[in-house]
């Protein structure tokens, strides 16, 4: 039995809806990826800022050091994160390195 023009139009609309859902899903995934990349970049830049001030022994770094010594160990929850940050925490504890 042949399909009527109305049935054909309805089927085409269903197909168009499916394609739109797929396009929307792809766009949402792209937005999510871009947002995660931006957040990661923010964290990297913030870390670089903090490390710069600690390494250069600036007034800001001298204010940050005690805070990091006190708060960072409590913030870290994984053993591997503690291990990663151990050299930094040791540096903070030992005080600023003297530059020759």
Short mmCIF file of N, CA and C in Angstrom, two decimals:
data_model
loop_
_atom_site.label_atom_id
_atom_site.label_comp_id
_atom_site.label_asym_id
_atom_site.label_seq_id
_atom_site.Cartn_x
_atom_site.Cartn_y
_atom_site.Cartn_z
N UNK A 1 0.85 -1.18 0.00
CA UNK A 1 0.00 0.00 0.00
C UNK A 1 0.89 1.24 0.00
N UNK A 2 0.63 2.17 -0.85
CA UNK A 2 1.43 3.39 -0.99
C UNK A 2 1.14 4.34 0.16
N UNK A 3 2.18 5.06 0.58
CA UNK A 3 2.01 6.03 1.65
C UNK A 3 1.39 7.30 1.10
N UNK A 4 0.59 7.93 1.91
CA UNK A 4 -0.04 9.17 1.48
C UNK A 4 0.96 10.32 1.66
N UNK A 5 0.72 11.42 0.95
CA UNK A 5 1.61 12.58 1.11
C UNK A 5 1.71 13.04 2.57
N UNK A 6 0.65 12.94 3.33
CA UNK A 6 0.68 13.36 4.73
C UNK A 6 1.62 12.45 5.52
N UNK A 7 1.55 11.15 5.27
CA UNK A 7 2.44 10.20 5.96
C UNK A 7 3.91 10.46 5.59
N UNK A 8 4.12 10.79 4.33
CA UNK A 8 5.49 11.08 3.88
C UNK A 8 6.02 12.35 4.54
N UNK A 9 5.18 13.35 4.64
CA UNK A 9 5.59 14.59 5.30
C UNK A 9 5.88 14.35 6.77
N UNK A 10 5.04 13.54 7.41
CA UNK A 10 5.23 13.22 8.82
C UNK A 10 6.55 12.47 9.02
N UNK A 11 6.84 11.54 8.16
CA UNK A 11 8.10 10.79 8.25
C UNK A 11 9.30 11.71 8.04
N UNK A 12 9.18 12.64 7.09
CA UNK A 12 10.27 13.59 6.86
C UNK A 12 10.48 14.48 8.08
N UNK A 13 9.40 14.90 8.71
CA UNK A 13 9.51 15.72 9.91
C UNK A 13 10.20 14.94 11.03
N UNK A 14 9.87 13.67 11.16
CA UNK A 14 10.51 12.85 12.19
C UNK A 14 12.02 12.75 11.93
N UNK A 15 12.38 12.57 10.68
CA UNK A 15 13.78 12.48 10.31
C UNK A 15 14.49 13.81 10.57
N UNK A 16 13.84 14.92 10.23
CA UNK A 16 14.41 16.25 10.49
C UNK A 16 14.61 16.46 11.99
N UNK A 17 13.63 16.02 12.80
CA UNK A 17 13.75 16.15 14.26
C UNK A 17 14.94 15.34 14.77
N UNK A 18 15.12 14.14 14.25
CA UNK A 18 16.23 13.30 14.66
C UNK A 18 17.57 13.97 14.33
N UNK A 19 17.66 14.53 13.12
CA UNK A 19 18.89 15.22 12.71
C UNK A 19 19.15 16.44 13.59
N UNK A 20 18.09 17.18 13.93
CA UNK A 20 18.25 18.35 14.80
C UNK A 20 18.72 17.95 16.19
N UNK A 21 18.17 16.85 16.72
CA UNK A 21 18.61 16.36 18.03
C UNK A 21 20.09 16.01 18.00
N UNK A 22 20.52 15.36 16.93
CA UNK A 22 21.93 14.99 16.79
C UNK A 22 22.82 16.24 16.70
N UNK A 23 22.39 17.22 15.94
CA UNK A 23 23.17 18.46 15.82
C UNK A 23 23.24 19.20 17.16
N UNK A 24 22.09 19.25 17.87
CA UNK A 24 22.06 19.91 19.18
C UNK A 24 22.99 19.19 20.15
N UNK A 25 22.97 17.87 20.14
CA UNK A 25 23.81 17.09 21.02
C UNK A 25 25.30 17.35 20.71
N UNK A 26 25.65 17.42 19.44
CA UNK A 26 27.03 17.69 19.04
C UNK A 26 27.45 19.09 19.49
N UNK A 27 26.58 20.07 19.33
CA UNK A 27 26.89 21.44 19.75
C UNK A 27 27.03 21.53 21.27
N UNK A 28 26.16 20.86 22.00
CA UNK A 28 26.25 20.86 23.46
C UNK A 28 27.56 20.22 23.91
N UNK A 29 27.97 19.16 23.23
CA UNK A 29 29.25 18.51 23.56
C UNK A 29 30.41 19.46 23.30
N UNK A 30 30.35 20.21 22.21
CA UNK A 30 31.41 21.16 21.89
C UNK A 30 31.48 22.27 22.94
N UNK A 31 30.33 22.78 23.34
CA UNK A 31 30.29 23.83 24.37
C UNK A 31 30.87 23.30 25.68
N UNK A 32 30.50 22.09 26.04
CA UNK A 32 31.00 21.47 27.27
C UNK A 32 32.52 21.31 27.20
N UNK A 33 33.03 20.87 26.07
CA UNK A 33 34.47 20.69 25.89
C UNK A 33 35.19 22.03 26.00
N UNK A 34 34.66 23.05 25.35
CA UNK A 34 35.27 24.39 25.40
C UNK A 34 35.27 24.93 26.83
N UNK A 35 34.19 24.69 27.55
CA UNK A 35 34.08 25.17 28.93
C UNK A 35 35.13 24.47 29.81
N UNK A 36 35.28 23.15 29.64
CA UNK A 36 36.28 22.42 30.41
C UNK A 36 37.70 22.90 30.08
N UNK A 37 37.96 23.15 28.81
CA UNK A 37 39.28 23.66 28.41
C UNK A 37 39.55 25.01 29.04
N UNK A 38 38.55 25.89 29.05
CA UNK A 38 38.71 27.22 29.65
C UNK A 38 38.96 27.10 31.15
N UNK A 39 38.23 26.22 31.83
CA UNK A 39 38.43 26.03 33.26
C UNK A 39 39.82 25.48 33.55
N UNK A 40 40.27 24.55 32.73
CA UNK A 40 41.62 23.99 32.90
C UNK A 40 42.66 25.08 32.70
N UNK A 41 42.47 25.90 31.68
CA UNK A 41 43.41 27.00 31.42
C UNK A 41 43.43 27.97 32.60
N UNK A 42 42.28 28.28 33.17
CA UNK A 42 42.22 29.16 34.34
C UNK A 42 43.04 28.58 35.50
N UNK A 43 42.87 27.29 35.73
CA UNK A 43 43.59 26.65 36.83
C UNK A 43 45.10 26.66 36.59
N UNK A 44 45.49 26.41 35.36
CA UNK A 44 46.92 26.44 35.03
C UNK A 44 47.49 27.83 35.25
N UNK A 45 46.76 28.84 34.77
CA UNK A 45 47.24 30.22 34.92
C UNK A 45 47.30 30.61 36.40
N UNK A 46 46.31 30.22 37.18
CA UNK A 46 46.31 30.54 38.61
C UNK A 46 47.49 29.85 39.29
N UNK A 47 47.74 28.59 38.95
CA UNK A 47 48.89 27.88 39.51
C UNK A 47 50.19 28.54 39.12
N UNK A 48 50.31 28.95 37.87
CA UNK A 48 51.52 29.62 37.40
C UNK A 48 51.73 30.94 38.16
N UNK A 49 50.66 31.66 38.39
CA UNK A 49 50.73 32.91 39.15
C UNK A 49 51.26 32.66 40.55
N UNK A 50 50.68 31.67 41.22
CA UNK A 50 51.09 31.35 42.59
C UNK A 50 52.55 30.91 42.62
N UNK A 51 52.91 29.99 41.73
CA UNK A 51 54.30 29.50 41.70
C UNK A 51 55.28 30.62 41.38
N UNK A 52 54.91 31.52 40.50
CA UNK A 52 55.78 32.66 40.19
C UNK A 52 56.08 33.46 41.45
N UNK A 53 55.04 33.77 42.20
CA UNK A 53 55.23 34.59 43.40
C UNK A 53 56.00 33.84 44.48
N UNK A 54 55.80 32.54 44.57
CA UNK A 54 56.56 31.75 45.54
C UNK A 54 58.03 31.66 45.13
N UNK A 55 58.27 31.40 43.86
CA UNK A 55 59.64 31.23 43.36
C UNK A 55 60.43 32.54 43.40
N UNK A 56 59.76 33.65 43.15
CA UNK A 56 60.44 34.94 43.10
C UNK A 56 60.50 35.61 44.47
N UNK A 57 59.94 34.96 45.49
CA UNK A 57 59.94 35.49 46.85
C UNK A 57 59.41 36.92 46.90
N UNK A 58 58.24 37.10 46.31
CA UNK A 58 57.59 38.41 46.31
C UNK A 58 56.78 38.56 47.60
N UNK A 59 56.35 39.79 47.92
CA UNK A 59 55.49 39.96 49.09
C UNK A 59 54.22 39.09 49.01
N UNK A 60 53.68 38.99 47.81
CA UNK A 60 52.50 38.13 47.63
C UNK A 60 52.86 36.68 47.94
N UNK A 61 54.00 36.25 47.46
CA UNK A 61 54.45 34.88 47.73
C UNK A 61 54.68 34.63 49.21
N UNK A 62 55.22 35.62 49.91
CA UNK A 62 55.43 35.47 51.35
C UNK A 62 54.11 35.39 52.11
N UNK A 63 53.07 36.01 51.56
CA UNK A 63 51.75 35.90 52.19
C UNK A 63 51.10 34.56 51.85
N UNK A 64 51.33 34.09 50.64
CA UNK A 64 50.72 32.84 50.21
C UNK A 64 51.35 31.61 50.87
N UNK A 65 52.64 31.67 51.13
CA UNK A 65 53.36 30.50 51.63
C UNK A 65 52.75 29.91 52.90
N UNK A 66 52.51 30.72 53.95
CA UNK A 66 51.92 30.13 55.16
C UNK A 66 50.52 29.58 54.92
N UNK A 67 49.77 30.26 54.09
CA UNK A 67 48.42 29.78 53.78
C UNK A 67 48.49 28.41 53.10
N UNK A 68 49.37 28.29 52.11
CA UNK A 68 49.51 27.02 51.41
C UNK A 68 50.02 25.92 52.34
N UNK A 69 50.98 26.25 53.19
CA UNK A 69 51.50 25.27 54.13
C UNK A 69 50.39 24.74 55.03
N UNK A 70 49.53 25.62 55.46
CA UNK A 70 48.47 25.25 56.39
C UNK A 70 47.30 24.57 55.70
N UNK A 71 46.87 25.09 54.56
CA UNK A 71 45.63 24.65 53.94
C UNK A 71 45.78 23.56 52.88
N UNK A 72 46.89 23.58 52.14
CA UNK A 72 47.04 22.64 51.03
C UNK A 72 46.99 21.18 51.46
N UNK A 73 47.68 20.78 52.54
CA UNK A 73 47.59 19.37 52.92
C UNK A 73 46.16 18.91 53.23
N UNK A 74 45.35 19.80 53.78
CA UNK A 74 43.95 19.44 54.08
C UNK A 74 43.10 19.40 52.82
N UNK A 75 43.49 20.19 51.83
CA UNK A 75 42.74 20.23 50.57
C UNK A 75 42.97 18.97 49.75
N UNK A 76 44.17 18.45 49.79
CA UNK A 76 44.51 17.28 49.00
C UNK A 76 43.88 16.03 49.62
N UNK A 77 43.21 15.26 48.79
CA UNK A 77 42.51 14.08 49.31
C UNK A 77 43.15 12.77 48.86
N UNK A 78 43.85 12.78 47.76
CA UNK A 78 44.45 11.55 47.25
C UNK A 78 45.92 11.46 47.65
N UNK A 79 46.35 10.24 47.90
CA UNK A 79 47.75 10.02 48.27
C UNK A 79 48.68 10.48 47.16
N UNK A 80 48.30 10.23 45.92
CA UNK A 80 49.18 10.64 44.81
C UNK A 80 49.26 12.16 44.69
N UNK A 81 48.21 12.87 45.09
CA UNK A 81 48.26 14.34 45.08
C UNK A 81 49.19 14.84 46.19
N UNK A 82 49.13 14.18 47.36
CA UNK A 82 50.06 14.53 48.44
C UNK A 82 51.50 14.32 47.98
N UNK A 83 51.74 13.20 47.30
CA UNK A 83 53.09 12.89 46.82
C UNK A 83 53.54 13.93 45.79
N UNK A 84 52.64 14.34 44.93
CA UNK A 84 52.97 15.33 43.91
C UNK A 84 53.33 16.68 44.53
N UNK A 85 52.62 17.06 45.56
CA UNK A 85 52.82 18.37 46.18
C UNK A 85 53.87 18.36 47.28
N UNK A 86 54.38 17.19 47.65
CA UNK A 86 55.36 17.10 48.74
C UNK A 86 56.58 18.00 48.51
N UNK A 87 57.17 18.01 47.30
CA UNK A 87 58.33 18.90 47.12
C UNK A 87 57.98 20.38 47.32
N UNK A 88 56.83 20.80 46.85
CA UNK A 88 56.42 22.19 47.04
C UNK A 88 56.23 22.49 48.52
N UNK A 89 55.55 21.60 49.24
CA UNK A 89 55.34 21.83 50.66
C UNK A 89 56.66 21.85 51.43
N UNK A 90 57.60 21.02 51.02
CA UNK A 90 58.93 21.02 51.66
C UNK A 90 59.61 22.36 51.41
N UNK A 91 59.54 22.84 50.15
CA UNK A 91 60.13 24.14 49.81
C UNK A 91 59.52 25.25 50.65
N UNK A 92 58.21 25.20 50.83
CA UNK A 92 57.53 26.22 51.62
C UNK A 92 57.98 26.16 53.07
N UNK A 93 58.12 24.95 53.59
CA UNK A 93 58.54 24.76 54.97
C UNK A 93 59.96 25.24 55.18
N UNK A 94 60.83 24.96 54.22
CA UNK A 94 62.25 25.33 54.33
C UNK A 94 62.47 26.82 54.13
N UNK A 95 61.51 27.51 53.59
CA UNK A 95 61.66 28.95 53.37
C UNK A 95 62.19 29.24 51.98
N UNK A 96 62.27 30.51 51.62
CA UNK A 96 62.71 30.88 50.28
C UNK A 96 64.17 30.49 50.05
N UNK A 97 64.43 30.02 48.85
CA UNK A 97 65.80 29.67 48.48
C UNK A 97 66.58 30.95 48.26
N UNK A 98 67.79 30.95 48.74
CA UNK A 98 68.62 32.14 48.52
C UNK A 98 69.21 32.08 47.13
N UNK A 99 69.12 33.19 46.42
CA UNK A 99 69.63 33.26 45.05
C UNK A 99 71.06 33.79 45.11
N UNK A 100 71.92 33.11 44.35
CA UNK A 100 73.32 33.51 44.35
C UNK A 100 73.63 34.40 43.19
#
